[in-house]
mmCIF file of C-alpha atoms in Angstrom:
data_model
loop_
_atom_site.group_PDB
_atom_site.id
_atom_site.type_symbol
_atom_site.label_atom_id
_atom_site.label_comp_id
_atom_site.label_asym_id
_atom_site.label_seq_id
_atom_site.Cartn_x
_atom_site.Cartn_y
_atom_site.Cartn_z
ATOM 1 C CA MET B 1 0.000 0.000 0.000
ATOM 2 C CA ALA B 2 1.352 3.449 -0.879
ATOM 3 C CA ARG B 3 2.673 5.451 2.056
ATOM 4 C CA PRO B 4 0.124 8.360 1.979
ATOM 5 C CA LEU B 5 -2.770 5.892 1.678
ATOM 6 C CA ARG B 6 -1.496 3.802 4.583
ATOM 7 C CA LEU B 7 -1.025 6.930 6.683
ATOM 8 C CA THR B 8 -4.593 8.068 5.927
ATOM 9 C CA ALA B 9 -5.966 4.635 6.856
ATOM 10 C CA GLN B 10 -4.023 4.675 10.130
ATOM 11 C CA VAL B 11 -5.228 8.190 10.985
ATOM 12 C CA LEU B 12 -8.818 7.142 10.239
ATOM 13 C CA ALA B 13 -8.516 4.013 12.404
ATOM 14 C CA VAL B 14 -7.027 5.943 15.330
ATOM 15 C CA GLY B 15 -9.687 8.641 14.915
ATOM 16 C CA LEU B 16 -12.446 6.030 14.980
ATOM 17 C CA VAL B 17 -11.087 4.408 18.145
ATOM 18 C CA ALA B 18 -10.742 7.840 19.808
ATOM 19 C CA ALA B 19 -14.326 8.746 18.858
ATOM 20 C CA LEU B 20 -15.669 5.463 20.276
ATOM 21 C CA LEU B 21 -13.686 6.003 23.468
ATOM 22 C CA ALA B 22 -15.046 9.551 23.805
ATOM 23 C CA LEU B 23 -18.588 8.231 23.260
ATOM 24 C CA LEU B 24 -18.077 5.618 25.983
ATOM 25 C CA ILE B 25 -16.755 8.205 28.448
ATOM 26 C CA TRP B 26 -19.630 10.587 27.657
ATOM 27 C CA ARG B 27 -22.178 7.773 28.120
ATOM 28 C CA VAL B 28 -20.708 6.775 31.490
ATOM 29 C CA ALA B 29 -20.512 10.400 32.667
ATOM 30 C CA HIS B 30 -24.113 11.135 31.631
ATOM 31 C CA ASN B 31 -25.602 7.875 32.827
ATOM 32 C CA ASP B 32 -28.709 9.042 34.658
ATOM 33 C CA LYS B 33 -29.010 6.710 37.634
ATOM 34 C CA GLY B 34 -32.707 7.384 38.188
ATOM 35 C CA VAL B 35 -34.557 8.823 41.138
ATOM 36 C CA SER B 36 -34.639 5.547 43.107
ATOM 37 C CA GLN B 37 -30.857 5.212 43.065
ATOM 38 C CA ALA B 38 -30.371 8.907 43.901
ATOM 39 C CA LEU B 39 -32.595 8.461 46.962
ATOM 40 C CA ARG B 40 -30.610 5.387 48.002
ATOM 41 C CA ASP B 41 -27.456 7.511 47.674
ATOM 42 C CA GLY B 42 -28.928 9.968 50.188
ATOM 43 C CA GLU B 43 -29.785 12.651 47.616
ATOM 44 C CA GLN B 44 -33.057 14.494 47.153
ATOM 45 C CA PRO B 45 -33.180 14.975 43.376
ATOM 46 C CA THR B 46 -35.515 17.376 41.612
ATOM 47 C CA ALA B 47 -38.542 15.467 40.303
ATOM 48 C CA PRO B 48 -37.976 14.770 36.570
ATOM 49 C CA ALA B 49 -40.638 16.582 34.572
ATOM 50 C CA PHE B 50 -43.012 14.904 32.138
ATOM 51 C CA ASP B 51 -45.843 16.068 29.943
ATOM 52 C CA LEU B 52 -48.112 13.133 29.087
ATOM 53 C CA ASN B 53 -51.674 12.459 27.954
ATOM 54 C CA ARG B 54 -54.215 11.771 30.677
ATOM 55 C CA LEU B 55 -55.696 8.274 30.653
ATOM 56 C CA ASP B 56 -59.219 9.682 30.765
ATOM 57 C CA GLY B 57 -58.553 11.653 27.594
ATOM 58 C CA GLN B 58 -59.070 15.027 29.304
ATOM 59 C CA GLY B 59 -55.910 16.733 28.084
ATOM 60 C CA ARG B 60 -52.436 16.355 29.491
ATOM 61 C CA ILE B 61 -50.621 16.625 32.812
ATOM 62 C CA ASP B 62 -47.422 18.651 32.825
ATOM 63 C CA LEU B 63 -45.546 17.798 36.010
ATOM 64 C CA ALA B 64 -43.331 20.868 35.647
ATOM 65 C CA SER B 65 -46.396 23.089 36.025
ATOM 66 C CA ILE B 66 -47.277 21.467 39.391
ATOM 67 C CA ARG B 67 -43.761 20.812 40.676
ATOM 68 C CA GLY B 68 -42.616 23.451 43.125
ATOM 69 C CA LYS B 69 -46.169 24.686 43.804
ATOM 70 C CA LYS B 70 -47.797 21.769 45.595
ATOM 71 C CA PRO B 71 -46.507 18.519 47.131
ATOM 72 C CA ILE B 72 -47.003 15.522 44.850
ATOM 73 C CA VAL B 73 -47.472 11.785 45.308
ATOM 74 C CA LEU B 74 -46.513 9.961 42.133
ATOM 75 C CA ASP B 75 -47.749 6.398 41.642
ATOM 76 C CA PHE B 76 -46.288 4.248 38.844
ATOM 77 C CA TRP B 77 -48.705 1.395 38.130
ATOM 78 C CA ALA B 78 -50.085 -0.905 35.425
ATOM 79 C CA SER B 79 -53.258 -2.949 35.048
ATOM 80 C CA TRP B 80 -51.224 -6.195 34.828
ATOM 81 C CA CYS B 81 -49.479 -5.450 38.143
ATOM 82 C CA VAL B 82 -51.228 -7.303 40.961
ATOM 83 C CA PRO B 83 -49.528 -5.527 43.935
ATOM 84 C CA CYS B 84 -50.435 -2.177 42.354
ATOM 85 C CA ILE B 85 -54.084 -2.751 43.306
ATOM 86 C CA HIS B 86 -53.334 -2.668 47.024
ATOM 87 C CA GLU B 87 -51.021 0.360 46.844
ATOM 88 C CA SER B 88 -53.291 2.403 44.580
ATOM 89 C CA LYS B 89 -56.229 1.720 46.892
ATOM 90 C CA ARG B 90 -54.166 2.949 49.852
ATOM 91 C CA LEU B 91 -53.341 6.128 47.925
ATOM 92 C CA GLU B 92 -56.994 6.575 47.032
ATOM 93 C CA ALA B 93 -57.865 6.399 50.737
ATOM 94 C CA ALA B 94 -55.045 8.786 51.634
ATOM 95 C CA ARG B 95 -56.291 11.224 49.017
ATOM 96 C CA LYS B 96 -59.517 11.667 50.959
ATOM 97 C CA GLN B 97 -57.454 13.019 53.864
ATOM 98 C CA TYR B 98 -54.703 14.916 52.005
ATOM 99 C CA GLY B 99 -56.284 15.652 48.616
ATOM 100 C CA ASP B 100 -56.646 19.382 49.317
ATOM 101 C CA ARG B 101 -52.957 19.774 50.192
ATOM 102 C CA ILE B 102 -51.238 17.123 48.054
ATOM 103 C CA GLU B 103 -51.568 16.348 44.351
ATOM 104 C CA PHE B 104 -51.974 12.614 43.683
ATOM 105 C CA ILE B 105 -50.940 11.572 40.176
ATOM 106 C CA GLY B 106 -50.801 8.079 38.698
ATOM 107 C CA VAL B 107 -48.486 7.062 35.855
ATOM 108 C CA ASP B 108 -49.826 4.048 33.984
ATOM 109 C CA THR B 109 -46.727 2.494 32.518
ATOM 110 C CA LYS B 110 -45.999 -0.222 29.893
ATOM 111 C CA ASP B 111 -49.715 -0.871 29.697
ATOM 112 C CA LEU B 112 -52.674 -0.840 27.317
ATOM 113 C CA SER B 113 -54.644 2.332 28.006
ATOM 114 C CA SER B 114 -58.025 0.637 27.500
ATOM 115 C CA ASP B 115 -57.168 -2.040 30.085
ATOM 116 C CA ALA B 116 -55.831 0.658 32.400
ATOM 117 C CA ARG B 117 -59.100 2.627 32.283
ATOM 118 C CA THR B 118 -61.075 -0.544 33.033
ATOM 119 C CA TRP B 119 -58.718 -1.299 35.937
ATOM 120 C CA GLN B 120 -59.234 2.183 37.433
ATOM 121 C CA ARG B 121 -63.024 1.835 37.266
ATOM 122 C CA ARG B 122 -62.968 -1.676 38.709
ATOM 123 C CA HIS B 123 -60.813 -0.687 41.689
ATOM 124 C CA GLY B 124 -62.375 2.731 42.290
ATOM 125 C CA ILE B 125 -59.211 4.741 41.645
ATOM 126 C CA THR B 126 -60.226 8.336 40.998
ATOM 127 C CA TYR B 127 -56.985 10.346 41.103
ATOM 128 C CA PRO B 128 -55.849 11.306 37.596
ATOM 129 C CA SER B 129 -53.336 9.184 35.729
ATOM 130 C CA VAL B 130 -51.211 9.749 32.654
ATOM 131 C CA HIS B 131 -50.224 7.092 30.116
ATOM 132 C CA ASP B 132 -46.517 6.221 29.812
ATOM 133 C CA GLY B 133 -46.841 3.263 27.436
ATOM 134 C CA SER B 134 -43.176 3.169 26.426
ATOM 135 C CA GLY B 135 -42.013 3.315 30.043
ATOM 136 C CA ASN B 136 -39.591 6.155 29.232
ATOM 137 C CA GLU B 137 -40.706 8.182 32.259
ATOM 138 C CA LEU B 138 -40.559 5.130 34.523
ATOM 139 C CA THR B 139 -36.919 4.649 33.473
ATOM 140 C CA LYS B 140 -36.058 8.180 34.673
ATOM 141 C CA TRP B 141 -37.521 7.351 38.075
ATOM 142 C CA GLY B 142 -35.716 4.020 38.427
ATOM 143 C CA GLY B 143 -37.452 1.501 36.147
ATOM 144 C CA LEU B 144 -39.185 -1.740 37.031
ATOM 145 C CA PRO B 145 -40.447 -3.297 39.250
ATOM 146 C CA ILE B 146 -43.707 -1.524 39.972
ATOM 147 C CA PRO B 147 -45.568 -0.318 41.973
ATOM 148 C CA LYS B 148 -43.228 2.606 42.553
ATOM 149 C CA ILE B 149 -44.521 5.468 44.653
ATOM 150 C CA PHE B 150 -42.599 8.700 45.169
ATOM 151 C CA PHE B 151 -43.145 11.699 47.404
ATOM 152 C CA VAL B 152 -42.258 15.173 46.116
ATOM 153 C CA ASN B 153 -42.216 18.135 48.501
ATOM 154 C CA ARG B 154 -43.444 21.653 47.781
ATOM 155 C CA SER B 155 -39.968 22.646 46.532
ATOM 156 C CA GLY B 156 -40.130 19.994 43.811
ATOM 157 C CA LYS B 157 -37.578 17.706 45.463
ATOM 158 C CA VAL B 158 -38.199 13.966 45.724
ATOM 159 C CA VAL B 159 -37.895 13.217 49.428
ATOM 160 C CA GLY B 160 -38.699 9.518 49.464
ATOM 161 C CA GLU B 161 -39.978 6.347 47.877
ATOM 162 C CA LEU B 162 -42.488 4.006 49.431
ATOM 163 C CA LEU B 163 -40.585 0.901 50.475
ATOM 164 C CA ALA B 164 -42.582 -0.227 53.519
ATOM 165 C CA GLU B 165 -46.190 0.086 54.716
ATOM 166 C CA GLU B 166 -45.358 2.705 57.334
ATOM 167 C CA ASP B 167 -43.628 4.962 54.785
ATOM 168 C CA LEU B 168 -46.946 6.197 53.419
ATOM 169 C CA PRO B 169 -48.290 8.070 56.488
ATOM 170 C CA ARG B 170 -44.785 9.285 57.356
ATOM 171 C CA TYR B 171 -44.045 10.786 53.937
ATOM 172 C CA LEU B 172 -47.577 12.156 53.569
ATOM 173 C CA ARG B 173 -47.164 14.090 56.824
ATOM 174 C CA GLN B 174 -43.700 15.242 55.770
ATOM 175 C CA ILE B 175 -44.615 16.627 52.352
ATOM 176 C CA SER B 176 -47.969 18.067 53.422
ATOM 177 C CA SER B 177 -46.158 20.254 55.958
ATOM 178 C CA SER B 178 -43.341 21.204 53.552
ATOM 179 C CA MET S 1 -30.953 -17.805 -17.365
ATOM 180 C CA THR S 2 -32.150 -20.816 -15.351
ATOM 181 C CA ARG S 3 -31.120 -19.062 -12.145
ATOM 182 C CA ILE S 4 -33.113 -15.935 -13.012
ATOM 183 C CA LEU S 5 -36.150 -18.063 -13.757
ATOM 184 C CA LEU S 6 -35.762 -19.834 -10.396
ATOM 185 C CA VAL S 7 -35.533 -16.507 -8.539
ATOM 186 C CA VAL S 8 -38.640 -15.176 -10.318
ATOM 187 C CA LEU S 9 -40.491 -18.423 -9.577
ATOM 188 C CA ALA S 10 -39.504 -18.253 -5.882
ATOM 189 C CA ALA S 11 -40.670 -14.619 -5.679
ATOM 190 C CA LEU S 12 -43.999 -15.575 -7.256
ATOM 191 C CA LEU S 13 -44.446 -18.357 -4.717
ATOM 192 C CA VAL S 14 -43.518 -16.223 -1.694
ATOM 193 C CA ALA S 15 -45.604 -13.147 -2.589
ATOM 194 C CA PRO S 16 -49.057 -14.716 -1.960
ATOM 195 C CA VAL S 17 -47.857 -16.169 1.369
ATOM 196 C CA ALA S 18 -46.646 -12.739 2.520
ATOM 197 C CA ARG S 19 -49.916 -11.174 1.398
ATOM 198 C CA ALA S 20 -51.944 -13.808 3.277
ATOM 199 C CA SER S 21 -49.821 -13.222 6.386
ATOM 200 C CA GLU S 22 -50.502 -9.465 6.181
ATOM 201 C CA GLN S 23 -54.244 -9.882 5.628
ATOM 202 C CA HIS S 24 -54.848 -12.819 7.988
ATOM 203 C CA PRO S 25 -52.098 -12.813 10.642
ATOM 204 C CA THR S 26 -51.915 -15.529 13.268
ATOM 205 C CA LEU S 27 -51.178 -15.070 16.954
ATOM 206 C CA ALA S 28 -48.173 -17.398 16.665
ATOM 207 C CA GLU S 29 -46.417 -15.314 14.020
ATOM 208 C CA LEU S 30 -47.146 -11.998 15.748
ATOM 209 C CA GLU S 31 -45.857 -13.390 19.053
ATOM 210 C CA GLY S 32 -42.465 -13.688 17.369
ATOM 211 C CA GLU S 33 -42.561 -10.136 16.034
ATOM 212 C CA VAL S 34 -43.702 -8.269 19.148
ATOM 213 C CA MET S 35 -41.711 -7.713 22.324
ATOM 214 C CA CYS S 36 -42.836 -8.192 25.893
ATOM 215 C CA PRO S 37 -42.396 -4.688 27.410
ATOM 216 C CA VAL S 38 -41.132 -5.940 30.768
ATOM 217 C CA CYS S 39 -39.073 -9.049 29.913
ATOM 218 C CA GLY S 40 -36.794 -8.046 27.018
ATOM 219 C CA THR S 41 -37.887 -11.078 24.967
ATOM 220 C CA THR S 42 -40.478 -11.618 22.272
ATOM 221 C CA LEU S 43 -43.997 -12.527 23.400
ATOM 222 C CA ASP S 44 -43.602 -16.187 22.422
ATOM 223 C CA GLN S 45 -40.927 -16.576 25.106
ATOM 224 C CA SER S 46 -42.863 -14.989 27.936
ATOM 225 C CA ASN S 47 -45.912 -15.720 30.017
ATOM 226 C CA SER S 48 -45.610 -12.643 32.218
ATOM 227 C CA PRO S 49 -48.872 -10.773 32.941
ATOM 228 C CA ALA S 50 -47.768 -7.906 30.667
ATOM 229 C CA ALA S 51 -47.045 -10.344 27.806
ATOM 230 C CA LEU S 52 -50.362 -12.138 28.302
ATOM 231 C CA GLN S 53 -52.141 -8.792 28.150
ATOM 232 C CA ILE S 54 -50.622 -8.038 24.729
ATOM 233 C CA LYS S 55 -51.358 -11.568 23.481
ATOM 234 C CA ARG S 56 -55.012 -10.992 24.390
ATOM 235 C CA ALA S 57 -54.997 -7.655 22.559
ATOM 236 C CA ILE S 58 -53.527 -9.335 19.456
ATOM 237 C CA SER S 59 -56.121 -12.124 19.577
ATOM 238 C CA THR S 60 -58.872 -9.501 19.830
ATOM 239 C CA GLY S 61 -57.417 -7.658 16.832
ATOM 240 C CA ILE S 62 -57.234 -10.870 14.775
ATOM 241 C CA ALA S 63 -60.808 -11.782 15.697
ATOM 242 C CA ALA S 64 -61.907 -8.297 14.619
ATOM 243 C CA GLY S 65 -60.327 -8.889 11.182
ATOM 244 C CA GLN S 66 -57.465 -6.409 11.578
ATOM 245 C CA THR S 67 -54.409 -6.766 9.336
ATOM 246 C CA LYS S 68 -50.952 -7.394 10.740
ATOM 247 C CA SER S 69 -49.973 -3.748 10.080
ATOM 248 C CA GLU S 70 -53.065 -2.448 11.867
ATOM 249 C CA ILE S 71 -52.395 -4.608 14.922
ATOM 250 C CA LYS S 72 -48.751 -3.528 15.031
ATOM 251 C CA GLN S 73 -49.706 0.115 14.520
ATOM 252 C CA ARG S 74 -52.024 -0.022 17.521
ATOM 253 C CA LEU S 75 -49.316 -1.584 19.681
ATOM 254 C CA VAL S 76 -46.788 1.050 18.576
ATOM 255 C CA ALA S 77 -49.302 3.785 19.446
ATOM 256 C CA GLU S 78 -49.638 2.291 22.940
ATOM 257 C CA TYR S 79 -46.060 1.233 23.716
ATOM 258 C CA GLY S 80 -43.831 3.051 21.223
ATOM 259 C CA GLU S 81 -41.590 1.630 18.482
ATOM 260 C CA ALA S 82 -39.632 -0.502 20.968
ATOM 261 C CA ILE S 83 -42.552 -2.926 21.150
ATOM 262 C CA LEU S 84 -41.576 -4.261 17.693
ATOM 263 C CA ALA S 85 -38.894 -6.958 17.652
ATOM 264 C CA ALA S 86 -37.516 -5.577 14.374
ATOM 265 C CA PRO S 87 -37.619 -1.938 13.263
ATOM 266 C CA ARG S 88 -40.126 -1.076 10.562
ATOM 267 C CA ARG S 89 -38.855 -0.715 7.004
ATOM 268 C CA LYS S 90 -39.724 2.951 6.793
ATOM 269 C CA GLY S 91 -38.438 6.276 8.030
ATOM 270 C CA PHE S 92 -35.611 6.061 10.521
ATOM 271 C CA GLY S 93 -36.152 2.286 10.860
ATOM 272 C CA TRP S 94 -34.701 1.815 7.361
ATOM 273 C CA LEU S 95 -31.284 2.751 8.739
ATOM 274 C CA ALA S 96 -31.212 -0.370 10.912
ATOM 275 C CA TRP S 97 -31.822 -2.526 7.835
ATOM 276 C CA ALA S 98 -29.540 -0.615 5.469
ATOM 277 C CA LEU S 99 -26.520 0.090 7.677
ATOM 278 C CA PRO S 100 -25.283 -3.533 8.011
ATOM 279 C CA LEU S 101 -25.508 -3.988 4.221
ATOM 280 C CA VAL S 102 -23.724 -0.682 3.605
ATOM 281 C CA GLY S 103 -21.074 -1.615 6.178
ATOM 282 C CA LEU S 104 -20.518 -5.069 4.666
ATOM 283 C CA SER S 105 -20.321 -3.629 1.133
ATOM 284 C CA ALA S 106 -17.871 -0.935 2.237
ATOM 285 C CA ALA S 107 -15.731 -3.542 4.012
ATOM 286 C CA ALA S 108 -15.729 -5.772 0.895
ATOM 287 C CA VAL S 109 -14.692 -2.831 -1.306
ATOM 288 C CA LEU S 110 -11.941 -1.867 1.136
ATOM 289 C CA VAL S 111 -10.571 -5.418 1.365
ATOM 290 C CA GLY S 112 -10.708 -5.806 -2.437
ATOM 291 C CA PHE S 113 -8.995 -2.484 -2.978
ATOM 292 C CA GLY S 114 -6.329 -3.327 -0.398
ATOM 293 C CA ALA S 115 -5.681 -6.720 -2.004
ATOM 294 C CA TRP S 116 -5.427 -5.153 -5.454
ATOM 295 C CA ARG S 117 -2.987 -2.497 -4.187
ATOM 296 C CA TRP S 118 -0.914 -5.096 -2.396
ATOM 297 C CA SER S 119 -0.657 -7.416 -5.402
ATOM 298 C CA SER S 120 0.126 -4.645 -7.877
ATOM 299 C CA ALA S 121 2.782 -3.134 -5.602
ATOM 300 C CA ARG S 122 4.807 -6.382 -5.399
ATOM 301 C CA GLU S 123 8.232 -6.243 -7.107
ATOM 302 C CA PRO S 124 8.610 -8.511 -10.194
ATOM 303 C CA GLU S 125 10.692 -11.675 -9.842
ATOM 304 C CA PRO S 126 14.380 -10.793 -10.533
ATOM 305 C CA VAL S 127 15.595 -12.121 -13.891
ATOM 306 C CA ALA S 128 18.815 -14.095 -13.558
ATOM 307 C CA ALA S 129 21.745 -12.367 -15.268
ATOM 308 C CA PRO S 130 23.469 -14.446 -18.026
ATOM 309 C CA LEU S 131 26.636 -16.193 -16.879
ATOM 310 C CA ASP S 132 30.027 -15.103 -18.042
ATOM 311 C CA PRO S 133 30.989 -17.504 -20.971
ATOM 312 C CA ALA S 134 34.324 -18.337 -19.325
ATOM 313 C CA LEU S 135 32.647 -19.125 -16.033
ATOM 314 C CA GLU S 136 30.019 -21.233 -17.815
ATOM 315 C CA ARG S 137 32.744 -23.237 -19.591
ATOM 316 C CA ARG S 138 34.550 -23.810 -16.332
ATOM 317 C CA LEU S 139 31.326 -24.915 -14.655
ATOM 318 C CA ASP S 140 30.656 -27.407 -17.480
ATOM 319 C CA ASP S 141 34.175 -28.800 -17.122
ATOM 320 C CA GLU S 142 33.789 -29.183 -13.378
ATOM 321 C CA LEU S 143 30.437 -30.952 -13.765
ATOM 322 C CA ALA S 144 31.880 -33.246 -16.463
ATOM 323 C CA ARG S 145 34.401 -34.573 -13.950
ATOM 324 C CA PHE S 146 31.569 -35.988 -11.869
ATOM 325 C CA GLU S 147 29.871 -37.810 -14.707
#
């Protein structure tokens, strides 16, 4: 191979390897660990915003427009998720007590919207839900498994995730007084 | 000529099958083309509640006389493009189909070009210089002694 051609090929190969390396470093540096992991690391991250269609077809819910104005309870659920029934019913009951001070929002994720609407009717869940069929929003909050329930204070910071039964009253009191 | 005829014949045989599959899809074939959103496998390899839910939706679509494209379109509207096991052959999805072919073709061209350059750059075999007549005579004499 002629010398200039070989030199060009070598420069291209080195350039390609450098570009791939840079891409890898960028990916590692920008790897969003999700809200769940941030909470486990002792952080209180700002609630990631979303703007999704409501399940009931009555427009959209833009979390950014609520975040920072009112405390929020965010419930990730799906109609195929059996444990979600119990948790969503608990939130529905809690809403009767805190509904004037706290915004309760459901995020139906990786689910068929028609099945999800039937599920809400069947289990008497009345707080509004948005549809996150692709699960992209769920990924930002930590991914599967569900149910995943988060508590956002009035400043828009996520202060906790429901991991045990007693977390619900504790976090509800905390964010309602924030 | 025979090969071309065979290819045309094969295409004629396959076309009606593909058309039938589009118009009257079966659950079994769609299970292999649709992903389970929570397992990372196709539906035919999963019996998770989420997979069963989609299988039911597909069965309902088939019973309602929907085509394969209509069923897939509904699933994409619900779950996004990632619900399809293979990207669609349109729009951005074409890239996924075309890039491997382009890459393979480019690699073949590069290897061919490199081989051609390498073979044409080789130095020709050196031609042996004629022997000095005196030296040749002496060599013949020396060899004759051994006969």
